[in-house]
mmCIF file of C-alpha atoms in Angstrom:
data_model
loop_
_atom_site.group_PDB
_atom_site.id
_atom_site.type_symbol
_atom_site.label_atom_id
_atom_site.label_comp_id
_atom_site.label_asym_id
_atom_site.label_seq_id
_atom_site.Cartn_x
_atom_site.Cartn_y
_atom_site.Cartn_z
ATOM 1 C CA UNK A 51 -5.080 -3.774 8.260
ATOM 2 C CA UNK A 52 -6.972 -4.995 5.314
ATOM 3 C CA UNK A 53 -10.588 -3.988 4.804
ATOM 4 C CA UNK A 54 -13.132 -6.041 2.738
ATOM 5 C CA UNK A 55 -17.171 -6.053 2.352
ATOM 6 C CA UNK A 56 -19.400 -8.339 2.087
ATOM 7 C CA UNK A 57 -23.034 -9.328 1.188
ATOM 8 C CA UNK A 58 -25.374 -10.914 3.681
ATOM 9 C CA UNK A 59 -27.883 -11.526 0.551
ATOM 10 C CA UNK A 60 -27.679 -13.878 -2.698
ATOM 11 C CA UNK A 61 -25.085 -16.017 -1.134
ATOM 12 C CA UNK A 62 -24.222 -19.009 0.020
ATOM 13 C CA UNK A 63 -22.635 -20.239 2.794
ATOM 14 C CA UNK A 64 -19.876 -22.043 1.192
ATOM 15 C CA UNK A 65 -19.240 -18.537 -0.351
ATOM 16 C CA UNK A 66 -19.622 -16.333 2.729
ATOM 17 C CA UNK A 67 -16.877 -18.659 4.687
ATOM 18 C CA UNK A 68 -15.387 -19.467 1.758
ATOM 19 C CA UNK A 69 -14.602 -15.058 1.580
ATOM 20 C CA UNK A 70 -13.982 -14.897 5.062
ATOM 21 C CA UNK A 71 -10.809 -18.092 4.610
ATOM 22 C CA UNK A 72 -9.831 -16.202 1.808
ATOM 23 C CA UNK A 73 -9.088 -13.201 3.726
ATOM 24 C CA UNK A 74 -7.815 -14.694 6.741
ATOM 25 C CA UNK A 75 -10.688 -12.434 8.687
ATOM 26 C CA UNK A 76 -9.994 -11.427 12.125
ATOM 27 C CA UNK A 77 -13.396 -9.820 12.311
ATOM 28 C CA UNK A 78 -16.508 -9.519 11.007
ATOM 29 C CA UNK A 79 -17.676 -6.617 11.546
ATOM 30 C CA UNK A 80 -21.794 -7.031 11.307
ATOM 31 C CA UNK A 81 -22.881 -2.803 10.267
ATOM 32 C CA UNK A 82 -26.586 -3.816 9.302
ATOM 33 C CA UNK A 83 -29.331 -2.287 10.110
ATOM 34 C CA UNK A 84 -32.063 -4.819 10.819
ATOM 35 C CA UNK A 85 -30.279 -8.422 10.873
ATOM 36 C CA UNK A 86 -32.440 -10.484 12.632
ATOM 37 C CA UNK A 87 -35.209 -11.446 10.069
ATOM 38 C CA UNK A 88 -35.821 -14.526 9.378
ATOM 39 C CA UNK A 89 -35.146 -13.861 5.869
ATOM 40 C CA UNK A 90 -31.768 -13.226 6.339
ATOM 41 C CA UNK A 91 -31.117 -17.309 6.460
ATOM 42 C CA UNK A 92 -27.703 -17.880 7.828
ATOM 43 C CA UNK A 93 -26.468 -14.329 7.580
ATOM 44 C CA UNK A 94 -29.136 -13.741 10.925
ATOM 45 C CA UNK A 95 -27.149 -12.206 13.635
ATOM 46 C CA UNK A 96 -27.196 -15.191 16.093
ATOM 47 C CA UNK A 97 -27.136 -17.679 13.686
ATOM 48 C CA UNK A 98 -23.408 -15.675 12.317
ATOM 49 C CA UNK A 99 -22.362 -14.582 15.118
ATOM 50 C CA UNK A 100 -22.421 -18.368 15.996
ATOM 51 C CA UNK A 101 -20.495 -19.473 12.742
ATOM 52 C CA UNK A 102 -18.191 -17.101 12.345
ATOM 53 C CA UNK A 103 -16.974 -18.361 15.607
ATOM 54 C CA UNK A 104 -17.379 -21.929 14.692
ATOM 55 C CA UNK A 105 -16.661 -21.521 11.200
ATOM 56 C CA UNK A 106 -13.844 -18.872 10.051
ATOM 57 C CA UNK A 107 -12.359 -18.521 14.181
ATOM 58 C CA UNK A 108 -12.947 -15.069 14.221
ATOM 59 C CA UNK A 109 -15.113 -12.275 16.313
ATOM 60 C CA UNK A 110 -18.720 -11.136 15.541
ATOM 61 C CA UNK A 111 -19.441 -7.570 16.306
ATOM 62 C CA UNK A 112 -23.043 -6.469 15.587
ATOM 63 C CA UNK A 113 -22.458 -2.623 15.692
ATOM 64 C CA UNK A 114 -25.513 0.012 14.860
ATOM 65 C CA UNK A 115 -22.611 3.209 14.528
ATOM 66 C CA UNK A 116 -21.779 1.907 11.054
ATOM 67 C CA UNK A 117 -25.494 1.044 10.102
ATOM 68 C CA UNK A 118 -27.474 3.590 7.516
ATOM 69 C CA UNK A 119 -29.860 5.690 9.106
ATOM 70 C CA UNK A 120 -33.254 3.906 9.020
ATOM 71 C CA UNK A 121 -34.882 6.974 7.136
ATOM 72 C CA UNK A 122 -32.689 7.223 4.239
ATOM 73 C CA UNK A 123 -32.008 3.209 3.594
ATOM 74 C CA UNK A 124 -35.880 2.833 3.033
ATOM 75 C CA UNK A 125 -35.662 6.046 1.018
ATOM 76 C CA UNK A 126 -33.012 4.550 -1.105
ATOM 77 C CA UNK A 127 -34.735 1.033 -1.167
ATOM 78 C CA UNK A 128 -38.096 2.915 -2.032
ATOM 79 C CA UNK A 129 -35.996 4.538 -5.046
ATOM 80 C CA UNK A 130 -36.610 8.223 -3.714
ATOM 81 C CA UNK A 131 -33.112 9.021 -3.528
ATOM 82 C CA UNK A 132 -30.239 7.890 -5.994
ATOM 83 C CA UNK A 133 -26.641 5.587 -4.885
ATOM 84 C CA UNK A 134 -24.957 8.657 -4.711
ATOM 85 C CA UNK A 135 -27.460 11.062 -2.603
ATOM 86 C CA UNK A 136 -27.771 7.745 -0.136
ATOM 87 C CA UNK A 137 -23.899 7.120 -0.323
ATOM 88 C CA UNK A 138 -23.221 11.324 0.216
ATOM 89 C CA UNK A 139 -25.863 11.224 3.446
ATOM 90 C CA UNK A 140 -23.967 8.259 4.759
ATOM 91 C CA UNK A 141 -20.884 9.410 4.209
ATOM 92 C CA UNK A 142 -22.304 12.660 6.435
ATOM 93 C CA UNK A 143 -23.670 10.441 8.780
ATOM 94 C CA UNK A 144 -20.660 8.835 9.468
ATOM 95 C CA UNK A 145 -18.136 11.989 10.002
ATOM 96 C CA UNK A 146 -20.977 13.112 12.806
ATOM 97 C CA UNK A 147 -20.891 10.213 15.114
ATOM 98 C CA UNK A 148 -17.287 10.468 14.609
ATOM 99 C CA UNK A 149 -17.809 6.870 13.194
ATOM 100 C CA UNK A 150 -14.092 6.409 11.617
ATOM 101 C CA UNK A 151 -11.974 7.444 15.015
ATOM 102 C CA UNK A 152 -14.177 5.173 16.338
ATOM 103 C CA UNK A 153 -13.363 2.235 14.097
ATOM 104 C CA UNK A 154 -9.793 2.339 14.794
ATOM 105 C CA UNK A 155 -10.745 3.101 18.864
ATOM 106 C CA UNK A 156 -13.190 -0.074 18.918
ATOM 107 C CA UNK A 157 -11.200 -2.337 15.987
ATOM 108 C CA UNK A 158 -7.882 -0.674 15.007
ATOM 109 C CA UNK A 159 -5.943 -3.959 16.507
ATOM 110 C CA UNK A 160 -7.489 -6.139 13.719
ATOM 111 C CA UNK A 161 -5.334 -7.162 10.770
ATOM 112 C CA UNK A 162 -8.326 -8.342 8.947
ATOM 113 C CA UNK A 163 -12.030 -6.466 8.938
ATOM 114 C CA UNK A 164 -15.025 -7.893 7.392
ATOM 115 C CA UNK A 165 -17.820 -5.749 6.984
ATOM 116 C CA UNK A 166 -21.147 -7.241 6.314
ATOM 117 C CA UNK A 167 -23.697 -5.342 4.155
ATOM 118 C CA UNK A 168 -26.795 -5.966 2.038
ATOM 119 C CA UNK A 169 -25.484 -5.467 -1.481
ATOM 120 C CA UNK A 170 -27.408 -7.318 -4.311
ATOM 121 C CA UNK A 171 -27.819 -8.120 -8.066
ATOM 122 C CA UNK A 172 -29.417 -4.813 -8.093
ATOM 123 C CA UNK A 173 -28.711 -2.134 -5.322
ATOM 124 C CA UNK A 174 -25.032 -1.309 -3.232
ATOM 125 C CA UNK A 175 -24.430 -1.350 0.020
ATOM 126 C CA UNK A 176 -23.378 1.253 2.316
ATOM 127 C CA UNK A 177 -20.614 -0.909 2.986
ATOM 128 C CA UNK A 178 -18.475 0.080 0.123
ATOM 129 C CA UNK A 179 -19.148 3.785 1.256
ATOM 130 C CA UNK A 180 -17.391 3.006 5.283
ATOM 131 C CA UNK A 181 -14.589 0.491 3.473
ATOM 132 C CA UNK A 182 -13.412 3.566 1.548
ATOM 133 C CA UNK A 183 -13.759 5.894 4.205
ATOM 134 C CA UNK A 184 -11.759 3.203 6.372
ATOM 135 C CA UNK A 185 -8.954 3.011 3.771
ATOM 136 C CA UNK A 186 -8.630 6.796 3.457
ATOM 137 C CA UNK A 187 -8.598 7.274 6.798
ATOM 138 C CA UNK A 188 -5.456 4.437 6.898
ATOM 139 C CA UNK A 189 -3.487 6.382 4.341
ATOM 140 C CA UNK A 190 -3.281 8.994 6.568
#
């Protein structure tokens, strides 16, 4: 299994779908907590589901099991906690949810998975933490 991360922010549709094609994505797993806002543009949940199927010929799933806890996300976005504290809290949440095991139960048959997150030029995304945890599990 190949695991990739992509941001729904600060990207064009051409670049976004070009990466999905390059990675031969089978599953686009949207891990964003909030993905229905008009500001999300073409990556708004229902639009992205349509485009992923039609343009990338992949399956789209929005799975909140892998989204960060709202309170911790807000604290990180406001600058109340730094990246390391946020990443540690997110790792802990994933372990408590049994998320890594459940990921492989739900999506383990996919050869190429793309995790959709919210990185920007100035902000990192929880998907890099999730990807690292999934890759570590694959190596075991």
